[in-house]
Every structure is written in structure tokens, then in C-alpha cells.
Amino acid sequence: MHAGRLPHYRSMSDTVCLHLHISGRVQGVGFRASLQDTARTLQLLGWVRNRHNGQVEALVQGSRPAVDALHDWCRRGPPMAHVAAVTGAPRALDHSLSGFRCLPTAP
């Protein structure tokens, strides 16, 4: 993916879904809450959670520009975070998503 953008494919609705993994100093710095607030502002659906390996994981779905904007935000994160890497993989649309929420920590 060039410059943090999703591959250029089109869906009928132009809605995309992206699975993100963010590493660095991203736990204990308000990353999840800030990501959730940013996602809600961008009107995205999905979830965010900490992983036992120290990463933050998120699934985000919405318009391509909004998903791209959140992906870009993840490269910076909140002020206390230090993001080392962000990886994103396109996923099939998840029609069961409703709102944007924080999930419990996962293995």
C-alpha cells in the first residue's frame, strides 16, 4: 500500500473495511480512546482493542476517505504515543458492525 492508502479497488457503495495493527508505545497512553473518538468523528464503524503483545488492533469500516484519514491518524496517534509501525489489510465488509467500540484486550 503506497503512502498508507488502501489499494484502489471500488465497491458498489465505495465502503471499505481495513484491519489495522499499530505497534510502538501505544498502550497506556490513551490510544484506544483517542482512536475511538477519531473514528466516531469520521463516522466509521468498527472496534479497537489492546493485544497482549503490546500492539493495538482495530477494524474500521466506512467511506474510503474516512478510513484513509483514520489510517493516517494512526501513524501519529495521541500526544503521548510513539507509533513505530502501522499495518493495514483490507477485509470483506462486515455488515454486523454498529457504532465504534472498545473491546477487551485479546491474546
PDB file of C-alpha atoms in Angstrom:
ATOM      1  CA  MET A   1       0.000   0.000   0.000  1.00  0.00           C
ATOM      2  CA  HIS A   2       1.537   3.241  -1.131  1.00  0.00           C
ATOM      3  CA  ALA A   3       1.594   6.176   1.311  1.00  0.00           C
ATOM      4  CA  GLY A   4      -0.676   4.376   3.763  1.00  0.00           C
ATOM      5  CA  ARG A   5      -3.582   4.289   1.338  1.00  0.00           C
ATOM      6  CA  LEU A   6      -5.892   1.398   0.621  1.00  0.00           C
ATOM      7  CA  PRO A   7      -5.455  -0.365  -2.701  1.00  0.00           C
ATOM      8  CA  HIS A   8      -7.527   1.288  -5.385  1.00  0.00           C
ATOM      9  CA  TYR A   9     -10.433  -1.055  -5.800  1.00  0.00           C
ATOM     10  CA  ARG A  10     -14.032   0.048  -5.916  1.00  0.00           C
ATOM     11  CA  SER A  11     -17.025  -1.483  -4.270  1.00  0.00           C
ATOM     12  CA  MET A  12     -20.561  -0.697  -5.270  1.00  0.00           C
ATOM     13  CA  SER A  13     -21.000   1.527  -2.210  1.00  0.00           C
ATOM     14  CA  ASP A  14     -17.353   2.701  -2.070  1.00  0.00           C
ATOM     15  CA  THR A  15     -17.363   1.492   1.532  1.00  0.00           C
ATOM     16  CA  VAL A  16     -14.154  -0.209   2.630  1.00  0.00           C
ATOM     17  CA  CYS A  17     -13.026  -2.220   5.634  1.00  0.00           C
ATOM     18  CA  LEU A  18      -9.471  -2.232   6.984  1.00  0.00           C
ATOM     19  CA  HIS A  19      -7.858  -4.369   9.714  1.00  0.00           C
ATOM     20  CA  LEU A  20      -5.102  -2.399  11.479  1.00  0.00           C
ATOM     21  CA  HIS A  21      -2.228  -3.341  13.785  1.00  0.00           C
ATOM     22  CA  ILE A  22      -0.380  -0.478  15.462  1.00  0.00           C
ATOM     23  CA  SER A  23       2.890  -1.038  17.325  1.00  0.00           C
ATOM     24  CA  GLY A  24       5.209   1.109  19.415  1.00  0.00           C
ATOM     25  CA  ARG A  25       4.342   2.855  22.675  1.00  0.00           C
ATOM     26  CA  VAL A  26       0.606   2.576  22.042  1.00  0.00           C
ATOM     27  CA  GLN A  27      -0.745   1.114  25.296  1.00  0.00           C
ATOM     28  CA  GLY A  28      -1.275   3.132  28.453  1.00  0.00           C
ATOM     29  CA  VAL A  29      -1.223   6.415  26.513  1.00  0.00           C
ATOM     30  CA  GLY A  30      -4.916   6.815  25.615  1.00  0.00           C
ATOM     31  CA  PHE A  31      -4.513   5.373  22.124  1.00  0.00           C
ATOM     32  CA  ARG A  32      -7.724   3.294  22.125  1.00  0.00           C
ATOM     33  CA  ALA A  33      -9.942   6.075  23.467  1.00  0.00           C
ATOM     34  CA  SER A  34      -8.437   8.610  21.062  1.00  0.00           C
ATOM     35  CA  LEU A  35      -8.801   6.224  18.124  1.00  0.00           C
ATOM     36  CA  GLN A  36     -12.431   5.587  19.103  1.00  0.00           C
ATOM     37  CA  ASP A  37     -13.159   9.333  19.319  1.00  0.00           C
ATOM     38  CA  THR A  38     -11.481   9.948  15.962  1.00  0.00           C
ATOM     39  CA  ALA A  39     -13.344   7.048  14.332  1.00  0.00           C
ATOM     40  CA  ARG A  40     -16.680   8.321  15.650  1.00  0.00           C
ATOM     41  CA  THR A  41     -15.918  11.839  14.390  1.00  0.00           C
ATOM     42  CA  LEU A  42     -15.171  10.318  10.970  1.00  0.00           C
ATOM     43  CA  GLN A  43     -18.449   8.321  11.185  1.00  0.00           C
ATOM     44  CA  LEU A  44     -16.681   4.971  10.966  1.00  0.00           C
ATOM     45  CA  LEU A  45     -17.904   1.635  12.225  1.00  0.00           C
ATOM     46  CA  GLY A  46     -15.762  -0.955  13.973  1.00  0.00           C
ATOM     47  CA  TRP A  47     -13.774  -1.642  17.089  1.00  0.00           C
ATOM     48  CA  VAL A  48     -10.387  -1.186  18.750  1.00  0.00           C
ATOM     49  CA  ARG A  49      -8.605  -3.261  21.396  1.00  0.00           C
ATOM     50  CA  ASN A  50      -5.234  -3.830  23.028  1.00  0.00           C
ATOM     51  CA  ARG A  51      -3.326  -7.032  22.326  1.00  0.00           C
ATOM     52  CA  HIS A  52      -1.223  -8.901  24.881  1.00  0.00           C
ATOM     53  CA  ASN A  53       1.785  -8.434  22.564  1.00  0.00           C
ATOM     54  CA  GLY A  54       1.703  -4.649  23.174  1.00  0.00           C
ATOM     55  CA  GLN A  55       0.000  -3.703  19.922  1.00  0.00           C
ATOM     56  CA  VAL A  56      -3.327  -2.004  19.356  1.00  0.00           C
ATOM     57  CA  GLU A  57      -5.627  -3.714  16.861  1.00  0.00           C
ATOM     58  CA  ALA A  58      -8.602  -2.130  15.103  1.00  0.00           C
ATOM     59  CA  LEU A  59     -11.175  -2.976  12.470  1.00  0.00           C
ATOM     60  CA  VAL A  60     -12.518   0.119  10.718  1.00  0.00           C
ATOM     61  CA  GLN A  61     -15.208   0.389   8.078  1.00  0.00           C
ATOM     62  CA  GLY A  62     -16.664   3.333   6.219  1.00  0.00           C
ATOM     63  CA  SER A  63     -16.034   5.601   3.280  1.00  0.00           C
ATOM     64  CA  ARG A  64     -12.593   5.329   1.680  1.00  0.00           C
ATOM     65  CA  PRO A  65     -11.654   8.956   2.580  1.00  0.00           C
ATOM     66  CA  ALA A  66     -12.662   8.444   6.237  1.00  0.00           C
ATOM     67  CA  VAL A  67     -10.809   5.106   6.511  1.00  0.00           C
ATOM     68  CA  ASP A  68      -7.730   6.683   4.882  1.00  0.00           C
ATOM     69  CA  ALA A  69      -7.929   9.607   7.332  1.00  0.00           C
ATOM     70  CA  LEU A  70      -8.032   7.245  10.332  1.00  0.00           C
ATOM     71  CA  HIS A  71      -5.185   5.175   8.902  1.00  0.00           C
ATOM     72  CA  ASP A  72      -3.135   8.389   8.619  1.00  0.00           C
ATOM     73  CA  TRP A  73      -4.115   9.399  12.181  1.00  0.00           C
ATOM     74  CA  CYS A  74      -2.872   6.011  13.451  1.00  0.00           C
ATOM     75  CA  ARG A  75       0.620   6.880  12.199  1.00  0.00           C
ATOM     76  CA  ARG A  76       0.680   9.760  14.731  1.00  0.00           C
ATOM     77  CA  GLY A  77      -1.727   8.694  17.460  1.00  0.00           C
ATOM     78  CA  PRO A  78      -2.401  10.766  20.585  1.00  0.00           C
ATOM     79  CA  PRO A  79       0.304  13.056  22.034  1.00  0.00           C
ATOM     80  CA  MET A  80       1.816  10.528  24.487  1.00  0.00           C
ATOM     81  CA  ALA A  81       2.057   7.709  21.930  1.00  0.00           C
ATOM     82  CA  HIS A  82       5.107   6.792  19.895  1.00  0.00           C
ATOM     83  CA  VAL A  83       3.987   4.824  16.832  1.00  0.00           C
ATOM     84  CA  ALA A  84       6.654   2.530  15.393  1.00  0.00           C
ATOM     85  CA  ALA A  85       4.562   0.875  12.663  1.00  0.00           C
ATOM     86  CA  VAL A  86       1.044   0.620  11.290  1.00  0.00           C
ATOM     87  CA  THR A  87      -0.017  -2.268   9.109  1.00  0.00           C
ATOM     88  CA  GLY A  88      -3.363  -2.434   7.389  1.00  0.00           C
ATOM     89  CA  ALA A  89      -5.038  -5.205   5.432  1.00  0.00           C
ATOM     90  CA  PRO A  90      -8.302  -4.874   3.510  1.00  0.00           C
ATOM     91  CA  ARG A  91     -11.118  -7.090   4.764  1.00  0.00           C
ATOM     92  CA  ALA A  92     -14.554  -8.023   3.488  1.00  0.00           C
ATOM     93  CA  LEU A  93     -17.297  -5.636   4.584  1.00  0.00           C
ATOM     94  CA  ASP A  94     -18.786  -6.612   7.945  1.00  0.00           C
ATOM     95  CA  HIS A  95     -22.491  -5.791   7.863  1.00  0.00           C
ATOM     96  CA  SER A  96     -22.867  -6.713  11.543  1.00  0.00           C
ATOM     97  CA  LEU A  97     -20.855  -3.669  12.714  1.00  0.00           C
ATOM     98  CA  SER A  98     -22.748  -0.998  14.611  1.00  0.00           C
ATOM     99  CA  GLY A  99     -21.064   2.093  16.026  1.00  0.00           C
ATOM    100  CA  PHE A 100     -17.438   2.112  17.121  1.00  0.00           C
ATOM    101  CA  ARG A 101     -16.442   0.482  20.380  1.00  0.00           C
ATOM    102  CA  CYS A 102     -13.514  -0.567  22.558  1.00  0.00           C
ATOM    103  CA  LEU A 103     -13.237  -4.320  23.070  1.00  0.00           C
ATOM    104  CA  PRO A 104     -11.472  -6.165  25.879  1.00  0.00           C
ATOM    105  CA  THR A 105      -7.781  -6.983  25.496  1.00  0.00           C
ATOM    106  CA  ALA A 106      -7.131 -10.010  23.281  1.00  0.00           C
ATOM    107  CA  PRO A 107      -4.292 -12.577  23.271  1.00  0.00           C
TER     108      PRO A 107
END
